[in-house]
């Protein structure tokens, strides 16, 4: 991999940082020392021509702050679908704000962007160490969430009325785009208000983020469903166990859970088109597997095979609405096996919301703790229009616009996908 094509990603600041940090025991990051990190092929999609390395700012505490801690007011909001670990990030932000910086206050905005739009009437919540101390024990978000566009002008009006200095936005691709729009409105009004993003999506599809928080927990939970599907499949003659997993445009949960459980025989993901019928189609390979081994496990990412459906429009977040691929597969399996006179039983498991609404596992808790801390360090030092990412095991700060320019997809030409295929034994393509 050539490191020639570099992407420079220096983050914007509100103004000169002049106030000495109150942090005592830490390694301050020298702003002048940037990191150059290679971007592995696994993080690029199939047609991606790079960049192959990134010059970026290391995350962490700065010696000089832009905001004066005892006069600083922060706000936190959570947007989009749930994912394990959101409460851990909220807790970490609040604890860092109070225990490390001793800020004036932190408020929680209810139900995402709606919480800053007066017509919805959602009240604010005061957040402090006592109100957040136990929240990591629970899945979901204590603040609630919502999808959908809201006016950046109205949002910034509310932020001005509340005298907020730092807004922390926890959310996915759509939320990061909204954060960019809010930042633009803030800039237009020449306000000194920092917008810091913390990337969140169970689909793990944010560009230049190696792995989003909650993904590890979701995969672990997904393996339980696959294990059950396998048990059902081997418990009946010609048993087929089918599991549907989240993954609207990227099949990372399905692929990773498949790697974790070697019992999966077919994994279908959005990035790899397939035919249902025909000599090399899915049904023909499934039949061979059933006739030779007497059972099969099929894992399907919800966004797989969407070329089989008409355009169904978009949801409130602007995401493509999906056709029910598992319903189609079940119907076609029924017709095909009946026509071939091959008896079978099919057990279908859809654990979608179960895998994303549980509390985070130990790995994700550790990760969420760091994300929250680094978000606060960034905000206090006056950085804005940026998000906290973890790339190549390094925590870094990236401008929001770089991360929202495309979605992260699984690269079917990567070693990672080859490993998935060798685990399932399915053909390279079923087209
Ligand atoms: O945020 C991504 C995601 O988890 C997708 O995988 C899934 O399709 C979608 O959200 C469903 O979320 P909801 O039903 O809350 O809109």
PDB file of N, CA and C in Angstrom, residues 258-328:
ATOM      1  N   UNK A 258     -20.277 -13.937  11.688  1.00  0.00           N
ATOM      2  CA  UNK A 258     -19.992 -15.164  10.933  1.00  0.00           C
ATOM      3  C   UNK A 258     -18.579 -15.654  11.239  1.00  0.00           C
ATOM      4  N   UNK A 259     -17.649 -14.721  11.307  1.00  0.00           N
ATOM      5  CA  UNK A 259     -16.267 -15.121  11.633  1.00  0.00           C
ATOM      6  C   UNK A 259     -16.179 -15.690  13.045  1.00  0.00           C
ATOM      7  N   UNK A 260     -17.054 -15.173  13.905  1.00  0.00           N
ATOM      8  CA  UNK A 260     -17.011 -15.625  15.307  1.00  0.00           C
ATOM      9  C   UNK A 260     -17.622 -17.010  15.475  1.00  0.00           C
ATOM     10  N   UNK A 261     -18.548 -17.371  14.590  1.00  0.00           N
ATOM     11  CA  UNK A 261     -19.214 -18.685  14.699  1.00  0.00           C
ATOM     12  C   UNK A 261     -19.046 -19.430  13.386  1.00  0.00           C
ATOM     13  N   UNK A 262     -18.217 -20.425  13.385  1.00  0.00           N
ATOM     14  CA  UNK A 262     -17.865 -21.098  12.129  1.00  0.00           C
ATOM     15  C   UNK A 262     -19.001 -21.955  11.561  1.00  0.00           C
ATOM     16  N   UNK A 263     -20.138 -21.995  12.258  1.00  0.00           N
ATOM     17  CA  UNK A 263     -21.264 -22.822  11.795  1.00  0.00           C
ATOM     18  C   UNK A 263     -22.021 -22.183  10.641  1.00  0.00           C
ATOM     19  N   UNK A 264     -21.739 -20.910  10.349  1.00  0.00           N
ATOM     20  CA  UNK A 264     -22.491 -20.232   9.274  1.00  0.00           C
ATOM     21  C   UNK A 264     -22.029 -20.757   7.910  1.00  0.00           C
ATOM     22  N   UNK A 265     -22.999 -21.091   7.039  1.00  0.00           N
ATOM     23  CA  UNK A 265     -22.648 -21.613   5.718  1.00  0.00           C
ATOM     24  C   UNK A 265     -22.831 -20.596   4.598  1.00  0.00           C
ATOM     25  N   UNK A 266     -23.714 -19.624   4.827  1.00  0.00           N
ATOM     26  CA  UNK A 266     -23.906 -18.561   3.833  1.00  0.00           C
ATOM     27  C   UNK A 266     -24.084 -17.249   4.577  1.00  0.00           C
ATOM     28  N   UNK A 267     -23.385 -16.219   4.134  1.00  0.00           N
ATOM     29  CA  UNK A 267     -23.645 -14.891   4.682  1.00  0.00           C
ATOM     30  C   UNK A 267     -23.886 -13.952   3.504  1.00  0.00           C
ATOM     31  N   UNK A 268     -25.013 -13.263   3.566  1.00  0.00           N
ATOM     32  CA  UNK A 268     -25.403 -12.372   2.459  1.00  0.00           C
ATOM     33  C   UNK A 268     -25.339 -10.935   2.967  1.00  0.00           C
ATOM     34  N   UNK A 269     -24.595 -10.098   2.255  1.00  0.00           N
ATOM     35  CA  UNK A 269     -24.412  -8.716   2.722  1.00  0.00           C
ATOM     36  C   UNK A 269     -24.708  -7.727   1.579  1.00  0.00           C
ATOM     37  N   UNK A 270     -24.979  -6.458   1.931  1.00  0.00           N
ATOM     38  CA  UNK A 270     -25.345  -5.485   0.893  1.00  0.00           C
ATOM     39  C   UNK A 270     -24.250  -5.276  -0.155  1.00  0.00           C
ATOM     40  N   UNK A 271     -23.004  -5.410   0.248  1.00  0.00           N
ATOM     41  CA  UNK A 271     -21.898  -5.085  -0.669  1.00  0.00           C
ATOM     42  C   UNK A 271     -21.681  -6.144  -1.737  1.00  0.00           C
ATOM     43  N   UNK A 272     -22.244  -7.332  -1.548  1.00  0.00           N
ATOM     44  CA  UNK A 272     -21.982  -8.419  -2.497  1.00  0.00           C
ATOM     45  C   UNK A 272     -23.313  -8.894  -3.098  1.00  0.00           C
ATOM     46  N   UNK A 273     -23.598  -8.473  -4.354  1.00  0.00           N
ATOM     47  CA  UNK A 273     -24.867  -8.887  -4.973  1.00  0.00           C
ATOM     48  C   UNK A 273     -24.894 -10.395  -5.227  1.00  0.00           C
ATOM     49  N   UNK A 274     -26.076 -10.962  -5.274  1.00  0.00           N
ATOM     50  CA  UNK A 274     -26.193 -12.403  -5.538  1.00  0.00           C
ATOM     51  C   UNK A 274     -27.488 -12.658  -6.298  1.00  0.00           C
ATOM     52  N   UNK A 275     -27.519 -13.785  -7.009  1.00  0.00           N
ATOM     53  CA  UNK A 275     -28.766 -14.227  -7.650  1.00  0.00           C
ATOM     54  C   UNK A 275     -29.412 -15.258  -6.747  1.00  0.00           C
ATOM     55  N   UNK A 276     -30.718 -15.237  -6.700  1.00  0.00           N
ATOM     56  CA  UNK A 276     -31.417 -16.274  -5.929  1.00  0.00           C
ATOM     57  C   UNK A 276     -31.487 -17.551  -6.765  1.00  0.00           C
ATOM     58  N   UNK A 277     -31.823 -17.372  -8.049  1.00  0.00           N
ATOM     59  CA  UNK A 277     -32.029 -18.538  -8.924  1.00  0.00           C
ATOM     60  C   UNK A 277     -30.816 -18.750  -9.837  1.00  0.00           C
ATOM     61  N   UNK A 278     -30.896 -19.807 -10.629  1.00  0.00           N
ATOM     62  CA  UNK A 278     -29.830 -20.086 -11.607  1.00  0.00           C
ATOM     63  C   UNK A 278     -28.830 -21.081 -11.052  1.00  0.00           C
ATOM     64  N   UNK A 279     -28.030 -21.599 -11.969  1.00  0.00           N
ATOM     65  CA  UNK A 279     -27.074 -22.660 -11.617  1.00  0.00           C
ATOM     66  C   UNK A 279     -26.110 -22.259 -10.501  1.00  0.00           C
ATOM     67  N   UNK A 280     -25.707 -20.975 -10.556  1.00  0.00           N
ATOM     68  CA  UNK A 280     -24.761 -20.486  -9.541  1.00  0.00           C
ATOM     69  C   UNK A 280     -25.461 -19.619  -8.485  1.00  0.00           C
ATOM     70  N   UNK A 281     -26.787 -19.689  -8.463  1.00  0.00           N
ATOM     71  CA  UNK A 281     -27.539 -18.850  -7.532  1.00  0.00           C
ATOM     72  C   UNK A 281     -27.546 -19.436  -6.117  1.00  0.00           C
ATOM     73  N   UNK A 282     -28.045 -18.638  -5.202  1.00  0.00           N
ATOM     74  CA  UNK A 282     -28.081 -19.021  -3.784  1.00  0.00           C
ATOM     75  C   UNK A 282     -28.826 -20.347  -3.553  1.00  0.00           C
ATOM     76  N   UNK A 283     -30.001 -20.501  -4.192  1.00  0.00           N
ATOM     77  CA  UNK A 283     -30.822 -21.694  -3.929  1.00  0.00           C
ATOM     78  C   UNK A 283     -30.118 -22.974  -4.351  1.00  0.00           C
ATOM     79  N   UNK A 284     -29.442 -22.911  -5.487  1.00  0.00           N
ATOM     80  CA  UNK A 284     -28.741 -24.097  -5.971  1.00  0.00           C
ATOM     81  C   UNK A 284     -27.622 -24.497  -4.991  1.00  0.00           C
ATOM     82  N   UNK A 285     -26.895 -23.497  -4.466  1.00  0.00           N
ATOM     83  CA  UNK A 285     -25.826 -23.811  -3.485  1.00  0.00           C
ATOM     84  C   UNK A 285     -26.408 -24.283  -2.153  1.00  0.00           C
ATOM     85  N   UNK A 286     -27.544 -23.691  -1.781  1.00  0.00           N
ATOM     86  CA  UNK A 286     -28.182 -24.118  -0.528  1.00  0.00           C
ATOM     87  C   UNK A 286     -28.638 -25.577  -0.650  1.00  0.00           C
ATOM     88  N   UNK A 287     -29.193 -25.905  -1.805  1.00  0.00           N
ATOM     89  CA  UNK A 287     -29.651 -27.284  -2.024  1.00  0.00           C
ATOM     90  C   UNK A 287     -28.470 -28.258  -1.895  1.00  0.00           C
ATOM     91  N   UNK A 288     -27.340 -27.905  -2.546  1.00  0.00           N
ATOM     92  CA  UNK A 288     -26.155 -28.789  -2.480  1.00  0.00           C
ATOM     93  C   UNK A 288     -25.732 -28.996  -1.025  1.00  0.00           C
ATOM     94  N   UNK A 289     -25.730 -27.906  -0.296  1.00  0.00           N
ATOM     95  CA  UNK A 289     -25.309 -27.970   1.116  1.00  0.00           C
ATOM     96  C   UNK A 289     -26.272 -28.887   1.915  1.00  0.00           C
ATOM     97  N   UNK A 290     -27.571 -28.704   1.689  1.00  0.00           N
ATOM     98  CA  UNK A 290     -28.573 -29.502   2.417  1.00  0.00           C
ATOM     99  C   UNK A 290     -28.447 -30.975   2.042  1.00  0.00           C
ATOM    100  N   UNK A 291     -28.283 -31.241   0.762  1.00  0.00           N
ATOM    101  CA  UNK A 291     -28.208 -32.648   0.342  1.00  0.00           C
ATOM    102  C   UNK A 291     -26.935 -33.323   0.846  1.00  0.00           C
ATOM    103  N   UNK A 292     -25.850 -32.531   0.950  1.00  0.00           N
ATOM    104  CA  UNK A 292     -24.596 -33.162   1.385  1.00  0.00           C
ATOM    105  C   UNK A 292     -24.449 -33.208   2.909  1.00  0.00           C
ATOM    106  N   UNK A 293     -24.962 -32.207   3.615  1.00  0.00           N
ATOM    107  CA  UNK A 293     -24.696 -32.134   5.063  1.00  0.00           C
ATOM    108  C   UNK A 293     -25.960 -32.240   5.928  1.00  0.00           C
ATOM    109  N   UNK A 294     -27.116 -32.092   5.327  1.00  0.00           N
ATOM    110  CA  UNK A 294     -28.370 -32.277   6.074  1.00  0.00           C
ATOM    111  C   UNK A 294     -28.797 -31.078   6.907  1.00  0.00           C
ATOM    112  N   UNK A 295     -28.042 -30.011   6.875  1.00  0.00           N
ATOM    113  CA  UNK A 295     -28.477 -28.786   7.569  1.00  0.00           C
ATOM    114  C   UNK A 295     -27.674 -27.591   7.021  1.00  0.00           C
ATOM    115  N   UNK A 296     -28.173 -26.387   7.271  1.00  0.00           N
ATOM    116  CA  UNK A 296     -27.455 -25.178   6.812  1.00  0.00           C
ATOM    117  C   UNK A 296     -27.829 -23.986   7.677  1.00  0.00           C
ATOM    118  N   UNK A 297     -26.849 -23.092   7.866  1.00  0.00           N
ATOM    119  CA  UNK A 297     -27.111 -21.842   8.595  1.00  0.00           C
ATOM    120  C   UNK A 297     -26.856 -20.671   7.632  1.00  0.00           C
ATOM    121  N   UNK A 298     -27.845 -19.791   7.531  1.00  0.00           N
ATOM    122  CA  UNK A 298     -27.763 -18.650   6.608  1.00  0.00           C
ATOM    123  C   UNK A 298     -27.886 -17.360   7.421  1.00  0.00           C
ATOM    124  N   UNK A 299     -26.908 -16.480   7.284  1.00  0.00           N
ATOM    125  CA  UNK A 299     -26.972 -15.184   7.966  1.00  0.00           C
ATOM    126  C   UNK A 299     -27.191 -14.106   6.904  1.00  0.00           C
ATOM    127  N   UNK A 300     -28.177 -13.251   7.139  1.00  0.00           N
ATOM    128  CA  UNK A 300     -28.528 -12.253   6.127  1.00  0.00           C
ATOM    129  C   UNK A 300     -28.493 -10.855   6.748  1.00  0.00           C
ATOM    130  N   UNK A 301     -27.695  -9.980   6.178  1.00  0.00           N
ATOM    131  CA  UNK A 301     -27.744  -8.578   6.603  1.00  0.00           C
ATOM    132  C   UNK A 301     -28.982  -7.968   5.961  1.00  0.00           C
ATOM    133  N   UNK A 302     -29.705  -7.149   6.718  1.00  0.00           N
ATOM    134  CA  UNK A 302     -30.996  -6.646   6.233  1.00  0.00           C
ATOM    135  C   UNK A 302     -30.913  -5.917   4.891  1.00  0.00           C
ATOM    136  N   UNK A 303     -29.738  -5.350   4.581  1.00  0.00           N
ATOM    137  CA  UNK A 303     -29.600  -4.581   3.339  1.00  0.00           C
ATOM    138  C   UNK A 303     -29.147  -5.420   2.153  1.00  0.00           C
ATOM    139  N   UNK A 304     -29.024  -6.736   2.341  1.00  0.00           N
ATOM    140  CA  UNK A 304     -28.575  -7.594   1.225  1.00  0.00           C
ATOM    141  C   UNK A 304     -29.680  -7.700   0.177  1.00  0.00           C
ATOM    142  N   UNK A 305     -29.276  -7.922  -1.078  1.00  0.00           N
ATOM    143  CA  UNK A 305     -30.226  -8.212  -2.159  1.00  0.00           C
ATOM    144  C   UNK A 305     -31.247  -7.124  -2.437  1.00  0.00           C
ATOM    145  N   UNK A 306     -30.923  -5.890  -2.158  1.00  0.00           N
ATOM    146  CA  UNK A 306     -31.924  -4.826  -2.335  1.00  0.00           C
ATOM    147  C   UNK A 306     -32.188  -4.493  -3.799  1.00  0.00           C
ATOM    148  N   UNK A 307     -31.326  -4.984  -4.703  1.00  0.00           N
ATOM    149  CA  UNK A 307     -31.583  -4.780  -6.140  1.00  0.00           C
ATOM    150  C   UNK A 307     -32.835  -5.559  -6.575  1.00  0.00           C
ATOM    151  N   UNK A 308     -33.329  -6.444  -5.725  1.00  0.00           N
ATOM    152  CA  UNK A 308     -34.525  -7.224  -6.069  1.00  0.00           C
ATOM    153  C   UNK A 308     -35.810  -6.437  -5.811  1.00  0.00           C
ATOM    154  N   UNK A 309     -35.680  -5.263  -5.179  1.00  0.00           N
ATOM    155  CA  UNK A 309     -36.878  -4.506  -4.792  1.00  0.00           C
ATOM    156  C   UNK A 309     -36.946  -3.179  -5.545  1.00  0.00           C
ATOM    157  N   UNK A 310     -38.183  -2.669  -5.658  1.00  0.00           N
ATOM    158  CA  UNK A 310     -38.342  -1.316  -6.209  1.00  0.00           C
ATOM    159  C   UNK A 310     -37.866  -0.316  -5.170  1.00  0.00           C
ATOM    160  N   UNK A 311     -37.681   0.915  -5.605  1.00  0.00           N
ATOM    161  CA  UNK A 311     -37.290   1.973  -4.681  1.00  0.00           C
ATOM    162  C   UNK A 311     -38.430   2.214  -3.668  1.00  0.00           C
ATOM    163  N   UNK A 312     -38.122   2.044  -2.394  1.00  0.00           N
ATOM    164  CA  UNK A 312     -39.170   2.170  -1.368  1.00  0.00           C
ATOM    165  C   UNK A 312     -39.107   3.514  -0.631  1.00  0.00           C
ATOM    166  N   UNK A 313     -38.294   4.427  -1.145  1.00  0.00           N
ATOM    167  CA  UNK A 313     -38.185   5.743  -0.506  1.00  0.00           C
ATOM    168  C   UNK A 313     -37.205   5.724   0.662  1.00  0.00           C
ATOM    169  N   UNK A 314     -37.269   6.766   1.470  1.00  0.00           N
ATOM    170  CA  UNK A 314     -36.303   6.894   2.572  1.00  0.00           C
ATOM    171  C   UNK A 314     -37.023   7.089   3.902  1.00  0.00           C
ATOM    172  N   UNK A 315     -36.295   6.824   5.005  1.00  0.00           N
ATOM    173  CA  UNK A 315     -36.868   7.057   6.331  1.00  0.00           C
ATOM    174  C   UNK A 315     -36.561   8.487   6.778  1.00  0.00           C
ATOM    175  N   UNK A 316     -36.941   8.811   8.025  1.00  0.00           N
ATOM    176  CA  UNK A 316     -36.776  10.186   8.523  1.00  0.00           C
ATOM    177  C   UNK A 316     -35.324  10.637   8.531  1.00  0.00           C
ATOM    178  N   UNK A 317     -34.377   9.678   8.630  1.00  0.00           N
ATOM    179  CA  UNK A 317     -32.955  10.046   8.637  1.00  0.00           C
ATOM    180  C   UNK A 317     -32.397  10.146   7.220  1.00  0.00           C
ATOM    181  N   UNK A 318     -33.241   9.879   6.225  1.00  0.00           N
ATOM    182  CA  UNK A 318     -32.750   9.922   4.844  1.00  0.00           C
ATOM    183  C   UNK A 318     -32.145   8.594   4.403  1.00  0.00           C
ATOM    184  N   UNK A 319     -32.268   7.557   5.231  1.00  0.00           N
ATOM    185  CA  UNK A 319     -31.765   6.235   4.843  1.00  0.00           C
ATOM    186  C   UNK A 319     -32.764   5.548   3.928  1.00  0.00           C
ATOM    187  N   UNK A 320     -32.216   4.777   2.969  1.00  0.00           N
ATOM    188  CA  UNK A 320     -33.068   4.014   2.056  1.00  0.00           C
ATOM    189  C   UNK A 320     -33.955   3.039   2.846  1.00  0.00           C
ATOM    190  N   UNK A 321     -35.266   3.025   2.573  1.00  0.00           N
ATOM    191  CA  UNK A 321     -36.113   2.008   3.210  1.00  0.00           C
ATOM    192  C   UNK A 321     -35.829   0.678   2.538  1.00  0.00           C
ATOM    193  N   UNK A 322     -35.830  -0.385   3.323  1.00  0.00           N
ATOM    194  CA  UNK A 322     -35.397  -1.678   2.794  1.00  0.00           C
ATOM    195  C   UNK A 322     -36.563  -2.616   2.515  1.00  0.00           C
ATOM    196  N   UNK A 323     -36.403  -3.407   1.445  1.00  0.00           N
ATOM    197  CA  UNK A 323     -37.333  -4.507   1.197  1.00  0.00           C
ATOM    198  C   UNK A 323     -36.983  -5.658   2.138  1.00  0.00           C
ATOM    199  N   UNK A 324     -37.961  -6.503   2.435  1.00  0.00           N
ATOM    200  CA  UNK A 324     -37.741  -7.592   3.393  1.00  0.00           C
ATOM    201  C   UNK A 324     -37.094  -8.792   2.688  1.00  0.00           C
ATOM    202  N   UNK A 325     -35.781  -8.789   2.635  1.00  0.00           N
ATOM    203  CA  UNK A 325     -35.051  -9.814   1.892  1.00  0.00           C
ATOM    204  C   UNK A 325     -35.267 -11.214   2.482  1.00  0.00           C
ATOM    205  N   UNK A 326     -35.386 -11.291   3.794  1.00  0.00           N
ATOM    206  CA  UNK A 326     -35.548 -12.632   4.388  1.00  0.00           C
ATOM    207  C   UNK A 326     -36.904 -13.229   4.031  1.00  0.00           C
ATOM    208  N   UNK A 327     -37.936 -12.368   3.929  1.00  0.00           N
ATOM    209  CA  UNK A 327     -39.263 -12.871   3.532  1.00  0.00           C
ATOM    210  C   UNK A 327     -39.181 -13.441   2.120  1.00  0.00           C
ATOM    211  N   UNK A 328     -38.489 -12.728   1.231  1.00  0.00           N
ATOM    212  CA  UNK A 328     -38.340 -13.193  -0.157  1.00  0.00           C
ATOM    213  C   UNK A 328     -37.574 -14.516  -0.177  1.00  0.00           C
TER     214      UNK A 328
END
